[in-house]
Amino acid sequence: MQGKIIKGIAGFYYVDVPALGVYECKAKGIFRKDNIKPLVGDDVRIEITDPKDCEGNIIEILPRRSALIRPAVANIDQALLIFAVAKPEPNFNLLDRFLIMMRRQGLDCILCFNKTDFADRAACDRISEIYAGSGCSILLTSAVTGEGIGELKEALAAKTTAVAGPSGVGKSSIVNCLQEKIQMETGAISKKIDRGKHTTRHSELIAISDGTYIMDTPGFSSLSLFDMTKEELRDCYPEFAPYEAECRFLTCSHIHEPDCGVRNALEANIIHRIRYDNYTAFYKELDSAERTAVKYTGKRGNRR
Ligand SMILES: Nc1nc2c(ncn2[C@@H]2O[C@H](COP(=O)(O)OP(=O)(O)OP(=O)(O)O)[C@@H](O)[C@H]2O)c(=O)[nH]1
Ligand SMILES: [Mg+2]
Ligand SMILES: [Zn+2]
């Protein structure tokens, strides 16, 4: 029998089998041996151990179309990255790390700035302008006023989308706006530190309509760059591409070389300063990770 993992809690996986319902399953040791863990979104084969109580075992994980590490989910078509325009203030460094991760995996990303009811139009536009050249579609939403929810529904249609973003930005609130069947728990953000309280603890796959699924996920607060070299970083910045032909050197890192097309575009305010500054910070981070790796292993790179 075949189904889809819609939730995983404390070693149990909840597998939705079309027309039959949800089975509470364990994963047999076989997966541990192969070092793969079932993920929410996985298509699996199960054997039923107790038909009355809807219990079973996962016996096979079918090949994945895609997999993410943060959040840990499988078989998604795209990610919906949510940050708030305020309360909490957007962390662009974390945002850019996520975009790099998505680009490295060849997955599309919708960038959503939520809580527009907390900021004026000009402030919202200033934030979305930073990402105008990032290759993402950008939405401004409010789970309170309903702004942008219609547009968001259109962007999700006929796809499986994982929601991602830090705690307290309104991921679960947005998921609740998109459908009525399952209402996820939401939590007020801490007034003192202006941060979310990690209300959502487990990823959950929810059907919005036939063929359209959304995954609510726990918030994350850090993301490390891995499995990449500093030279690969510039390919994660679509806004650099039109200006790289103007660099004097083919291998230009856009940091210190003379006659750099990217830095000229930065000075001309065509490439956004925040995006460029994060680029240089990540470049240095990857460079020092590579140096540390060489020192301890004699090999280049920062593999996990
Ligand atoms: N004013 C306003 N408040 C919002 C909006 N969206 C969410 N909130 C509030 O922000 C708080 C956090 O929302 P959640 O939906 O729990 O946030 P989350 O991203 O799921 O957080 P975690 O589950 O902790 O990762 C709640 O008090 C929501 O009511 C919005 O658009 N406007
Ligand atoms: Mg949540
Ligand atoms: Zn350059």
mmCIF file of C-alpha atoms and ligand atoms in Angstrom:
data_model
loop_
_atom_site.group_PDB
_atom_site.id
_atom_site.type_symbol
_atom_site.label_atom_id
_atom_site.label_comp_id
_atom_site.label_asym_id
_atom_site.label_seq_id
_atom_site.Cartn_x
_atom_site.Cartn_y
_atom_site.Cartn_z
ATOM 1 C CA MET A 1 0.000 0.000 0.000
ATOM 2 C CA GLN A 2 1.260 3.476 -0.840
ATOM 3 C CA GLY A 3 0.818 6.803 0.902
ATOM 4 C CA LYS A 4 2.429 10.093 1.825
ATOM 5 C CA ILE A 5 3.968 11.090 5.155
ATOM 6 C CA ILE A 6 2.027 14.115 6.383
ATOM 7 C CA LYS A 7 3.554 14.391 9.853
ATOM 8 C CA GLY A 8 6.297 12.866 11.978
ATOM 9 C CA ILE A 9 6.254 13.005 15.765
ATOM 10 C CA ALA A 10 8.516 11.180 18.219
ATOM 11 C CA GLY A 11 9.381 8.247 15.976
ATOM 12 C CA PHE A 12 5.863 7.864 14.554
ATOM 13 C CA TYR A 13 5.021 8.792 10.999
ATOM 14 C CA TYR A 14 1.488 9.614 9.951
ATOM 15 C CA VAL A 15 0.938 8.248 6.466
ATOM 16 C CA ASP A 16 -2.048 9.379 4.419
ATOM 17 C CA VAL A 17 -3.267 6.563 2.176
ATOM 18 C CA PRO A 18 -5.672 7.889 -0.468
ATOM 19 C CA ALA A 19 -9.277 6.780 0.094
ATOM 20 C CA LEU A 20 -8.371 4.889 3.281
ATOM 21 C CA GLY A 21 -7.137 7.485 5.738
ATOM 22 C CA VAL A 22 -4.156 8.141 7.966
ATOM 23 C CA TYR A 23 -2.032 5.295 9.366
ATOM 24 C CA GLU A 24 0.288 5.666 12.338
ATOM 25 C CA CYS A 25 3.514 4.013 11.217
ATOM 26 C CA LYS A 26 6.941 3.137 12.529
ATOM 27 C CA ALA A 27 9.993 3.101 10.310
ATOM 28 C CA LYS A 28 11.822 -0.203 10.441
ATOM 29 C CA GLY A 29 15.538 -0.345 11.220
ATOM 30 C CA ILE A 30 16.395 -0.847 7.583
ATOM 31 C CA PHE A 31 16.381 2.936 6.989
ATOM 32 C CA ARG A 32 18.787 3.595 9.812
ATOM 33 C CA LYS A 33 21.227 1.206 8.191
ATOM 34 C CA ASP A 34 21.069 3.111 4.900
ATOM 35 C CA ASN A 35 21.319 6.332 6.870
ATOM 36 C CA ILE A 36 18.154 7.811 5.477
ATOM 37 C CA LYS A 37 15.350 9.082 7.644
ATOM 38 C CA PRO A 38 11.782 9.356 6.414
ATOM 39 C CA LEU A 39 10.749 12.989 5.909
ATOM 40 C CA VAL A 40 7.414 14.730 5.832
ATOM 41 C CA GLY A 41 6.395 14.732 2.183
ATOM 42 C CA ASP A 42 7.941 11.334 1.452
ATOM 43 C CA ASP A 43 5.944 8.891 -0.648
ATOM 44 C CA VAL A 44 6.219 5.531 1.096
ATOM 45 C CA ARG A 45 5.045 1.935 0.901
ATOM 46 C CA ILE A 46 3.583 0.606 4.120
ATOM 47 C CA GLU A 47 2.466 -2.728 5.512
ATOM 48 C CA ILE A 48 -0.546 -2.622 7.796
ATOM 49 C CA THR A 49 -0.034 -4.254 11.179
ATOM 50 C CA ASP A 50 -3.355 -3.324 12.766
ATOM 51 C CA PRO A 51 -6.200 -2.436 10.382
ATOM 52 C CA LYS A 52 -8.598 -1.568 13.209
ATOM 53 C CA ASP A 53 -6.342 0.995 14.888
ATOM 54 C CA CYS A 54 -4.828 2.110 11.564
ATOM 55 C CA GLU A 55 -1.250 1.132 12.449
ATOM 56 C CA GLY A 56 1.531 0.013 10.175
ATOM 57 C CA ASN A 57 5.202 -0.023 9.229
ATOM 58 C CA ILE A 58 6.962 1.950 6.569
ATOM 59 C CA ILE A 59 8.749 -0.596 4.403
ATOM 60 C CA GLU A 60 10.030 1.553 1.567
ATOM 61 C CA ILE A 61 10.733 5.219 0.854
ATOM 62 C CA LEU A 62 10.073 5.940 -2.808
ATOM 63 C CA PRO A 63 12.615 8.066 -4.718
ATOM 64 C CA ARG A 64 12.522 11.768 -3.784
ATOM 65 C CA ARG A 65 11.988 14.575 -6.246
ATOM 66 C CA SER A 66 13.646 17.004 -3.850
ATOM 67 C CA ALA A 67 14.687 17.314 -0.222
ATOM 68 C CA LEU A 68 15.451 20.249 2.054
ATOM 69 C CA ILE A 69 17.505 20.216 5.234
ATOM 70 C CA ARG A 70 16.044 23.309 6.898
ATOM 71 C CA PRO A 71 13.161 22.599 7.185
ATOM 72 C CA ALA A 72 13.606 18.837 6.719
ATOM 73 C CA VAL A 73 10.963 17.979 4.123
ATOM 74 C CA ALA A 74 10.797 15.995 0.880
ATOM 75 C CA ASN A 75 9.145 16.184 -2.524
ATOM 76 C CA ILE A 76 8.401 19.875 -2.603
ATOM 77 C CA ASP A 77 8.100 21.918 -5.798
ATOM 78 C CA GLN A 78 8.946 25.253 -4.221
ATOM 79 C CA ALA A 79 9.426 27.064 -0.930
ATOM 80 C CA LEU A 80 7.453 29.932 0.481
ATOM 81 C CA LEU A 81 9.941 31.899 2.544
ATOM 82 C CA ILE A 82 8.158 34.131 5.028
ATOM 83 C CA PHE A 83 9.661 37.028 6.958
ATOM 84 C CA ALA A 84 7.791 39.823 8.706
ATOM 85 C CA VAL A 85 8.207 43.470 7.688
ATOM 86 C CA ALA A 86 8.265 44.169 11.445
ATOM 87 C CA LYS A 87 7.805 42.343 14.772
ATOM 88 C CA PRO A 88 10.222 40.653 14.326
ATOM 89 C CA GLU A 89 12.378 42.830 12.046
ATOM 90 C CA PRO A 90 13.601 40.911 8.978
ATOM 91 C CA ASN A 91 17.030 39.314 9.287
ATOM 92 C CA PHE A 92 18.392 39.712 5.746
ATOM 93 C CA ASN A 93 21.477 37.658 6.473
ATOM 94 C CA LEU A 94 19.316 34.623 7.339
ATOM 95 C CA LEU A 95 17.015 35.365 4.410
ATOM 96 C CA ASP A 96 19.896 35.417 1.934
ATOM 97 C CA ARG A 97 21.301 32.162 3.310
ATOM 98 C CA PHE A 98 17.986 30.499 2.630
ATOM 99 C CA LEU A 99 17.861 31.843 -0.941
ATOM 100 C CA ILE A 100 21.363 30.478 -1.551
ATOM 101 C CA MET A 101 20.311 27.070 -0.247
ATOM 102 C CA MET A 102 17.259 27.035 -2.533
ATOM 103 C CA ARG A 103 19.237 28.131 -5.545
ATOM 104 C CA ARG A 104 21.841 25.440 -4.938
ATOM 105 C CA GLN A 105 19.035 22.879 -5.057
ATOM 106 C CA GLY A 106 17.397 24.375 -8.119
ATOM 107 C CA LEU A 107 14.127 25.016 -6.284
ATOM 108 C CA ASP A 108 11.975 28.092 -6.817
ATOM 109 C CA CYS A 109 11.258 30.350 -3.902
ATOM 110 C CA ILE A 110 8.396 32.724 -3.284
ATOM 111 C CA LEU A 111 9.473 35.473 -0.934
ATOM 112 C CA CYS A 112 6.693 36.704 1.295
ATOM 113 C CA PHE A 113 6.891 39.692 3.624
ATOM 114 C CA ASN A 114 4.070 39.325 6.113
ATOM 115 C CA LYS A 115 2.549 41.605 8.770
ATOM 116 C CA THR A 116 2.185 44.534 6.350
ATOM 117 C CA ASP A 117 -0.358 45.933 8.814
ATOM 118 C CA PHE A 118 2.623 46.789 11.052
ATOM 119 C CA ALA A 119 4.412 49.036 8.511
ATOM 120 C CA ASP A 120 3.520 51.759 6.034
ATOM 121 C CA ARG A 121 3.582 51.215 2.288
ATOM 122 C CA ALA A 122 6.935 52.968 1.793
ATOM 123 C CA ALA A 123 8.630 50.753 4.379
ATOM 124 C CA CYS A 124 7.185 47.600 2.782
ATOM 125 C CA ASP A 125 8.359 48.726 -0.649
ATOM 126 C CA ARG A 126 11.854 49.471 0.659
ATOM 127 C CA ILE A 127 12.111 45.910 1.918
ATOM 128 C CA SER A 128 10.788 44.251 -1.245
ATOM 129 C CA GLU A 129 13.077 46.407 -3.432
ATOM 130 C CA ILE A 130 16.122 44.719 -1.895
ATOM 131 C CA TYR A 131 15.031 41.479 -3.588
ATOM 132 C CA ALA A 132 13.864 42.914 -6.914
ATOM 133 C CA GLY A 133 16.789 41.251 -8.735
ATOM 134 C CA SER A 134 16.888 38.054 -6.675
ATOM 135 C CA GLY A 135 14.857 35.952 -9.095
ATOM 136 C CA CYS A 136 12.117 35.280 -6.500
ATOM 137 C CA SER A 137 8.546 36.356 -6.849
ATOM 138 C CA ILE A 138 7.780 38.729 -4.010
ATOM 139 C CA LEU A 139 4.529 39.061 -2.119
ATOM 140 C CA LEU A 140 3.405 41.394 0.633
ATOM 141 C CA THR A 141 0.825 39.815 2.922
ATOM 142 C CA SER A 142 -1.039 40.251 6.144
ATOM 143 C CA ALA A 143 -2.677 37.313 7.880
ATOM 144 C CA VAL A 144 -4.730 39.889 9.791
ATOM 145 C CA THR A 145 -6.125 42.061 6.973
ATOM 146 C CA GLY A 146 -5.942 39.351 4.292
ATOM 147 C CA GLU A 147 -3.753 41.496 2.035
ATOM 148 C CA GLY A 148 -1.988 39.425 -0.624
ATOM 149 C CA ILE A 149 -3.641 36.117 0.338
ATOM 150 C CA GLY A 150 -5.453 35.840 -3.004
ATOM 151 C CA GLU A 151 -2.199 36.343 -4.906
ATOM 152 C CA LEU A 152 -0.484 33.828 -2.653
ATOM 153 C CA LYS A 153 -3.160 31.214 -3.399
ATOM 154 C CA GLU A 154 -2.502 31.669 -7.104
ATOM 155 C CA ALA A 155 1.233 31.193 -6.593
ATOM 156 C CA LEU A 156 0.646 27.925 -4.735
ATOM 157 C CA ALA A 157 -1.875 26.338 -7.111
ATOM 158 C CA ALA A 158 -1.159 22.760 -8.228
ATOM 159 C CA LYS A 159 2.138 22.624 -6.313
ATOM 160 C CA THR A 160 3.540 21.280 -3.073
ATOM 161 C CA THR A 161 5.074 24.180 -1.169
ATOM 162 C CA ALA A 162 7.119 24.141 2.016
ATOM 163 C CA VAL A 163 6.739 27.169 4.252
ATOM 164 C CA ALA A 164 10.000 28.351 5.772
ATOM 165 C CA GLY A 165 11.176 31.235 7.912
ATOM 166 C CA PRO A 166 12.056 32.277 11.443
ATOM 167 C CA SER A 167 9.779 31.870 14.443
ATOM 168 C CA GLY A 168 6.995 34.391 14.955
ATOM 169 C CA VAL A 169 6.757 35.763 11.404
ATOM 170 C CA GLY A 170 3.295 34.264 10.847
ATOM 171 C CA LYS A 171 3.931 31.013 8.958
ATOM 172 C CA SER A 172 1.152 29.107 10.715
ATOM 173 C CA SER A 173 -1.161 32.129 10.560
ATOM 174 C CA ILE A 174 -0.706 32.239 6.774
ATOM 175 C CA VAL A 175 -1.304 28.471 6.497
ATOM 176 C CA ASN A 176 -4.534 28.990 8.441
ATOM 177 C CA CYS A 177 -5.589 31.739 5.999
ATOM 178 C CA LEU A 178 -5.151 29.384 3.056
ATOM 179 C CA GLN A 179 -7.523 26.633 4.165
ATOM 180 C CA GLU A 180 -10.106 25.907 6.847
ATOM 181 C CA LYS A 181 -9.725 22.194 7.504
ATOM 182 C CA ILE A 182 -6.705 22.228 9.799
ATOM 183 C CA GLN A 183 -6.012 25.174 12.059
ATOM 184 C CA MET A 184 -2.388 25.267 13.171
ATOM 185 C CA GLU A 185 -1.537 26.631 16.582
ATOM 186 C CA THR A 186 -0.117 30.158 16.525
ATOM 187 C CA GLY A 187 1.757 31.945 19.297
ATOM 188 C CA ALA A 188 2.306 35.551 20.298
ATOM 189 C CA ILE A 189 5.870 36.776 19.925
ATOM 190 C CA SER A 190 7.922 37.647 22.965
ATOM 191 C CA LYS A 191 7.526 41.364 23.718
ATOM 192 C CA LYS A 192 10.845 41.554 25.462
ATOM 193 C CA ILE A 193 13.061 40.132 22.734
ATOM 194 C CA ASP A 194 10.742 40.669 19.742
ATOM 195 C CA ARG A 195 11.117 37.043 18.689
ATOM 196 C CA GLY A 196 8.805 34.096 18.124
ATOM 197 C CA LYS A 197 8.470 31.342 20.702
ATOM 198 C CA HIS A 198 8.760 28.321 18.393
ATOM 199 C CA THR A 199 5.091 27.470 18.608
ATOM 200 C CA THR A 200 5.196 24.993 15.704
ATOM 201 C CA ARG A 201 7.344 21.990 16.642
ATOM 202 C CA HIS A 202 6.666 19.599 13.756
ATOM 203 C CA SER A 203 6.279 19.907 10.033
ATOM 204 C CA GLU A 204 2.853 19.082 8.698
ATOM 205 C CA LEU A 205 1.595 18.586 5.169
ATOM 206 C CA ILE A 206 -1.861 20.023 4.556
ATOM 207 C CA ALA A 207 -4.026 19.759 1.429
ATOM 208 C CA ILE A 208 -5.375 23.133 0.280
ATOM 209 C CA SER A 209 -7.234 21.626 -2.662
ATOM 210 C CA ASP A 210 -6.779 18.736 -5.100
ATOM 211 C CA GLY A 211 -3.113 18.671 -6.073
ATOM 212 C CA THR A 212 -2.206 21.721 -3.955
ATOM 213 C CA TYR A 213 -0.355 21.106 -0.703
ATOM 214 C CA ILE A 214 1.339 23.306 1.844
ATOM 215 C CA MET A 215 3.741 22.272 4.595
ATOM 216 C CA ASP A 216 3.781 24.247 7.799
ATOM 217 C CA THR A 217 7.175 23.931 9.476
ATOM 218 C CA PRO A 218 8.966 25.013 12.662
ATOM 219 C CA GLY A 219 10.851 28.318 12.520
ATOM 220 C CA PHE A 220 14.643 28.320 12.302
ATOM 221 C CA SER A 221 17.126 30.933 13.447
ATOM 222 C CA SER A 222 20.371 29.931 11.756
ATOM 223 C CA LEU A 223 21.504 28.341 8.538
ATOM 224 C CA SER A 224 25.062 27.393 7.669
ATOM 225 C CA LEU A 225 26.412 27.449 4.152
ATOM 226 C CA PHE A 226 27.872 24.070 3.271
ATOM 227 C CA ASP A 227 28.766 21.877 0.342
ATOM 228 C CA MET A 228 29.874 24.850 -1.669
ATOM 229 C CA THR A 229 33.000 26.825 -2.471
ATOM 230 C CA LYS A 230 33.320 30.588 -2.299
ATOM 231 C CA GLU A 231 33.671 30.640 -6.101
ATOM 232 C CA GLU A 232 30.206 29.103 -6.436
ATOM 233 C CA LEU A 233 28.602 31.824 -4.350
ATOM 234 C CA ARG A 234 28.326 34.449 -7.078
ATOM 235 C CA ASP A 235 26.159 32.078 -9.157
ATOM 236 C CA CYS A 236 23.551 32.326 -6.409
ATOM 237 C CA TYR A 237 23.060 36.034 -7.138
ATOM 238 C CA PRO A 238 20.967 36.480 -10.301
ATOM 239 C CA GLU A 239 21.285 40.268 -10.012
ATOM 240 C CA PHE A 240 25.070 39.998 -10.589
ATOM 241 C CA ALA A 241 24.758 38.110 -13.868
ATOM 242 C CA PRO A 242 24.064 41.028 -16.264
ATOM 243 C CA TYR A 243 27.166 42.900 -15.001
ATOM 244 C CA GLU A 244 29.708 40.079 -14.746
ATOM 245 C CA ALA A 245 30.563 40.425 -18.440
ATOM 246 C CA GLU A 246 31.927 43.889 -17.625
ATOM 247 C CA CYS A 247 34.411 42.574 -15.047
ATOM 248 C CA ARG A 248 38.018 42.722 -16.236
ATOM 249 C CA PHE A 249 38.723 39.216 -14.928
ATOM 250 C CA LEU A 250 36.668 36.161 -15.818
ATOM 251 C CA THR A 251 37.230 34.798 -12.312
ATOM 252 C CA CYS A 252 36.361 38.107 -10.615
ATOM 253 C CA SER A 253 35.106 37.616 -7.054
ATOM 254 C CA HIS A 254 33.578 41.111 -7.158
ATOM 255 C CA ILE A 255 35.322 41.951 -3.906
ATOM 256 C CA HIS A 256 38.764 43.449 -4.522
ATOM 257 C CA GLU A 257 39.553 43.213 -8.240
ATOM 258 C CA PRO A 258 39.845 46.389 -10.349
ATOM 259 C CA ASP A 259 37.269 47.140 -13.099
ATOM 260 C CA CYS A 260 34.503 45.068 -11.559
ATOM 261 C CA GLY A 261 31.119 45.319 -13.299
ATOM 262 C CA VAL A 262 29.257 44.155 -10.206
ATOM 263 C CA ARG A 263 30.862 46.788 -7.979
ATOM 264 C CA ASN A 264 30.147 49.448 -10.617
ATOM 265 C CA ALA A 265 26.474 48.385 -10.562
ATOM 266 C CA LEU A 266 26.573 48.568 -6.774
ATOM 267 C CA GLU A 267 27.954 52.127 -6.870
ATOM 268 C CA ALA A 268 25.247 53.036 -9.395
ATOM 269 C CA ASN A 269 22.620 51.721 -6.935
ATOM 270 C CA ILE A 270 21.518 49.026 -9.363
ATOM 271 C CA ILE A 271 22.615 46.153 -7.133
ATOM 272 C CA HIS A 272 21.329 46.550 -3.600
ATOM 273 C CA ARG A 273 23.891 47.279 -0.871
ATOM 274 C CA ILE A 274 22.355 44.801 1.597
ATOM 275 C CA ARG A 275 22.550 41.952 -0.914
ATOM 276 C CA TYR A 276 26.140 42.825 -1.830
ATOM 277 C CA ASP A 277 27.298 43.208 1.784
ATOM 278 C CA ASN A 278 25.845 39.803 2.674
ATOM 279 C CA TYR A 279 27.575 38.359 -0.376
ATOM 280 C CA THR A 280 30.971 39.578 0.830
ATOM 281 C CA ALA A 281 30.256 38.343 4.375
ATOM 282 C CA PHE A 282 29.350 34.865 3.064
ATOM 283 C CA TYR A 283 32.377 34.881 0.781
ATOM 284 C CA LYS A 284 34.655 35.490 3.750
ATOM 285 C CA GLU A 285 32.829 32.870 5.797
ATOM 286 C CA LEU A 286 33.289 30.232 3.076
ATOM 287 C CA ASP A 287 36.898 31.272 2.615
ATOM 288 C CA SER A 288 37.728 30.810 6.278
ATOM 289 C CA ALA A 289 35.808 27.496 6.399
ATOM 290 C CA GLU A 290 37.931 26.297 3.479
ATOM 291 C CA ARG A 291 41.140 27.375 5.222
ATOM 292 C CA THR A 292 40.132 25.564 8.406
ATOM 293 C CA ALA A 293 39.320 22.439 6.388
ATOM 294 C CA VAL A 294 42.712 22.551 4.674
ATOM 295 C CA LYS A 295 44.432 22.965 8.019
ATOM 296 C CA TYR A 296 42.730 19.951 9.611
ATOM 297 C CA THR A 297 42.170 17.571 6.719
ATOM 298 C CA GLY A 298 44.516 18.796 4.018
ATOM 299 C CA LYS A 299 41.484 18.907 1.720
ATOM 300 C CA ARG A 300 39.674 21.844 0.271
ATOM 301 C CA GLY A 301 35.986 22.408 0.873
ATOM 302 C CA ASN A 302 33.555 22.350 3.735
ATOM 303 C CA ARG A 303 31.628 19.135 3.278
ATOM 304 C CA ARG A 304 29.216 17.995 5.956
HETATM 305 N N1 LIG B 1 -0.430 42.003 13.087
HETATM 306 C C1 LIG B 1 -0.200 40.828 12.543
HETATM 307 N N2 LIG B 1 0.082 39.770 13.332
HETATM 308 C C2 LIG B 1 0.320 38.584 12.731
HETATM 309 C C3 LIG B 1 0.296 38.399 11.327
HETATM 310 N N3 LIG B 1 0.590 37.107 11.064
HETATM 311 C C4 LIG B 1 0.788 36.515 12.236
HETATM 312 N N4 LIG B 1 0.614 37.386 13.263
HETATM 313 C C5 LIG B 1 0.790 37.113 14.710
HETATM 314 O O1 LIG B 1 2.163 36.828 14.943
HETATM 315 C C6 LIG B 1 2.307 35.837 15.969
HETATM 316 C C7 LIG B 1 3.132 34.661 15.451
HETATM 317 O O2 LIG B 1 2.405 33.995 14.414
HETATM 318 P P1 LIG B 1 2.605 32.444 14.072
HETATM 319 O O3 LIG B 1 1.712 32.174 12.906
HETATM 320 O O4 LIG B 1 2.450 31.607 15.289
HETATM 321 O O5 LIG B 1 4.133 32.448 13.631
HETATM 322 P P2 LIG B 1 5.031 31.223 13.087
HETATM 323 O O6 LIG B 1 5.879 31.781 12.013
HETATM 324 O O7 LIG B 1 4.177 30.070 12.759
HETATM 325 O O8 LIG B 1 5.971 30.912 14.339
HETATM 326 P P3 LIG B 1 6.639 29.488 14.812
HETATM 327 O O9 LIG B 1 5.586 28.425 14.749
HETATM 328 O O10 LIG B 1 7.095 29.779 16.201
HETATM 329 O O11 LIG B 1 7.790 29.228 13.907
HETATM 330 C C8 LIG B 1 0.883 35.454 16.360
HETATM 331 O O12 LIG B 1 0.552 36.210 17.504
HETATM 332 C C9 LIG B 1 0.048 35.881 15.162
HETATM 333 O O13 LIG B 1 -1.281 36.202 15.528
HETATM 334 C C10 LIG B 1 0.001 39.544 10.522
HETATM 335 O O14 LIG B 1 -0.034 39.501 9.292
HETATM 336 N N5 LIG B 1 -0.238 40.729 11.170
HETATM 337 MG MG MG B 2 4.113 28.134 13.409
HETATM 338 ZN ZN ZN B 3 33.522 41.605 -10.677
#
